Amino acid sequence: MPTIESILNESRLFPPTTDFAQQGNISGSAAYQQLCTQAEKNHQEFWAEQAKKYILWHKPFTQTLDDSNQPFFQWFSDGELNVSFNCLDRHLATQPDKTAIIFESDEGETIRSTYRDLHQRVCKLANALKALGIDKGDCVIIYMPMRIEAVVAMQACARIGAIHSVVFGGFSSKSLHERITNAGAKAIITADEQVRGGKRHALKATVDEAISMGGTESVKKVIVYQRSGSDVPFDPARDVWWHDITQNASNDCEPEWVNAEHPLFTLYTSGSTGKPKGVQHSSAGYLLGTMVSMQWVFDYKPSDIFWCTADVGWITGHSYVAYGPLAMGATQIIFEGVPTYPHAGRFWEIVDKHQVTTFYTAPTAIRSLVKLGADLPEKYNLSSLRLLGSVGEPINPEAWMWYYEKVGRSRCPIVDTWWQTETGSHMIAPLPGVVSLKPGSCTRPLPGIAAAIVDENGQDIEPGEGGFLVIKKPFPSQVRTLWNDPERFKKTYFPQEIANGQYYLAGDSAYCDKDGYFWIMGRIDDVLNVSGHRLGTMEIESALVANPLVAEAAVVGKPHDVKGEAVVAFVVLKGDFPQEDSKAGIVSQLREWVAQEIGPIAKPDEIRFGENLPKTRSGKIMRRLLRALAQGEAITQDISTLENPAILDQLRQAN
Ligand code: PRX
């Protein structure tokens, strides 16, 4: 492993405010220490206790952890529950009229849904799905705009034991097709169009295109929610309108009781090689992770107005929109639009309008809002806010300070939460009533999460030194397997080289400082983090190579002040080296191509052409050289193994 050096040197410390120290759900270091010690002393008993405290069981579990088939761990595996029952029915007796969702549309319209109303909507759709022949264990793709209906669709699947797989509405028909076929989806729930930032994007037409690509015979039904009312293609043999099938469906739907390990959903995410991975989560363990983190990290209070800005197409929108807040009985905001439409103060306007108390977003959004209007938050009344959160990538200290001072008015702690699609819920994050904050650090592992930094053999390493971030003990909300690919699951997350496959390998490099604070440094694999979204370099490379003009392509990341990382592609064309006057045309053609193949988020920011790529004599592309070139750095590395050194000059000049 090359030495990983840290460049951050942050010494500011923000202790918990008096308010949090007194009123935090976990307040004071004694309470925190007690939890940590309890977890360390008896890991299983600790989690069993949480599972009994938070989850409503239809049939209680007697076995906490089954580790007989490592690394395919099972938690609470003889217990039975229903996740939708835990998110909705449990509140019907105590707070049926509490607002569950405050929906803010792209145009600024507000729709409120109470727990009673949400329960009815979910039951109606669940009954309708059953009537269409969707059963327990069937896979349903959800390709929806950010509206109440997206959550209703997820919850309805959970209610009948169907396994949902949400595909982000920004993904192309090709990406959608890949997910439909890998999942073997029986139904697709979509909308005519989505409306974001004043623009309409076709969803139903994209679904049709994906289905027409072949190998999609598993899809029997397409359920279409009418969002915009535009004319869309409709196949009466296969397609049904959401409003038609739910109209006369009953308001009640007995939940399907499932085993704790029954898959709640799969969610596709990028890896370093090949195709996206279908991360498979369980029902009980996953739900538990979202609930304890709501309680510990977001310090959830019944009076909160909670707002996680993530789309349900990502794990953050699963855990902290569709499941965690509802299971806790919270009132939450769901926003259909974008932070900058119709003006750059939209986020702050919504906080002000709905008196948001807890606001959770990504550093990339924060950086773009700083750029568009650093003083804009001052124009709004943000006094309702009490807690801020950050997720998706390391937050740079300048952005942290702006968020803290301008948005939180130096009153609100910022919980910087490190976790992944695969971990299901927060792993390393501060408990705001206990842990002092350091800008840029996600602070300390949660109680019951055995995170550590190790070297390439799995040995613990000294504070201050960079290494691999691992989690040494199994935890309830972890990924169970990769859909249809248990071998890849084992190899990727529990590699033999590291402690004989005993540890969960996160794929991040990090270091711990002398106070035990974790600092995330970046990925150790070929995965880019663009605007908080994971993109595999290989995925973009394969998309480029699929273009008839392209012979070879290599993709690397380079730092970007808003997006975190920008995508830089080095491309060898099939024909002659492009003339100066044709370059711009080819660049825009290839960018559009990648948008079509994967989705606009994967568009290369920069494309450089070469007659070849820098390769070793054995034909391996030397990516570290490409990274240096992309960043405009002088090449100081050893290039003696390089087959064609002259190519470096060409690629350096090629932009
Ligand atoms: O590299 C880490 C980064 O995002 C990766 C996980 O991406 P994804 O599965 O898409 O989930 C994102 C939302 C949970 C991690 O491997 N990451 C996530 N949160 C942080 C982070 N890096 C630094 N600090 C964070 N708070």
Short mmCIF file of C-alpha atoms and ligand atoms in Angstrom, two decimals, residues 269 315-316 390-394 416-422 508 520 523 529 532 534, ligand 1:
data_model
loop_
_atom_site.label_atom_id
_atom_site.label_comp_id
_atom_site.label_asym_id
_atom_site.label_seq_id
_atom_site.Cartn_x
_atom_site.Cartn_y
_atom_site.Cartn_z
CA THR A 269 -24.04 1.12 -6.28
CA ILE A 315 -29.11 5.08 0.36
CA THR A 316 -29.41 8.34 2.32
CA SER A 390 -23.42 16.33 6.51
CA VAL A 391 -22.98 13.15 4.47
CA GLY A 392 -21.43 11.70 1.35
CA GLU A 393 -17.87 12.93 1.33
CA PRO A 394 -15.41 14.66 3.62
CA ASP A 416 -20.64 14.73 10.00
CA THR A 417 -21.83 11.19 9.37
CA TRP A 418 -19.60 8.59 7.73
CA TRP A 419 -21.36 5.57 6.31
CA GLN A 420 -22.08 3.82 3.02
CA THR A 421 -24.77 2.14 0.94
CA GLU A 422 -23.38 -1.09 2.34
CA ASP A 508 -11.95 4.04 2.25
CA ILE A 520 -11.64 10.02 5.96
CA ARG A 523 -11.31 5.72 -1.64
CA ASN A 529 -17.01 10.55 -5.44
CA GLY A 532 -21.39 12.79 -3.10
CA ARG A 534 -20.28 7.04 -6.21
O1 PRX B 1 -15.94 7.42 0.60
C1 PRX B 1 -16.96 7.46 1.58
C2 PRX B 1 -17.91 8.59 1.26
O2 PRX B 1 -18.94 8.01 0.49
C3 PRX B 1 -18.74 6.61 0.34
C4 PRX B 1 -20.06 5.88 0.37
O3 PRX B 1 -20.82 6.26 -0.73
P1 PRX B 1 -22.32 5.80 -0.86
O4 PRX B 1 -22.39 4.34 -0.67
O5 PRX B 1 -22.82 6.36 -2.13
O6 PRX B 1 -23.07 6.44 0.36
C5 PRX B 1 -23.08 7.83 0.51
C6 PRX B 1 -24.02 8.19 1.62
C7 PRX B 1 -23.86 7.44 2.87
C8 PRX B 1 -17.84 6.25 1.50
O7 PRX B 1 -17.15 5.04 1.25
N1 PRX B 1 -18.50 9.20 2.48
C9 PRX B 1 -19.75 9.07 2.92
N2 PRX B 1 -19.95 9.84 4.03
C10 PRX B 1 -18.78 10.45 4.29
C11 PRX B 1 -17.85 10.04 3.30
N3 PRX B 1 -16.58 10.48 3.30
C12 PRX B 1 -16.23 11.33 4.29
N4 PRX B 1 -17.06 11.77 5.26
C13 PRX B 1 -18.34 11.37 5.29
N5 PRX B 1 -19.16 11.84 6.23
#
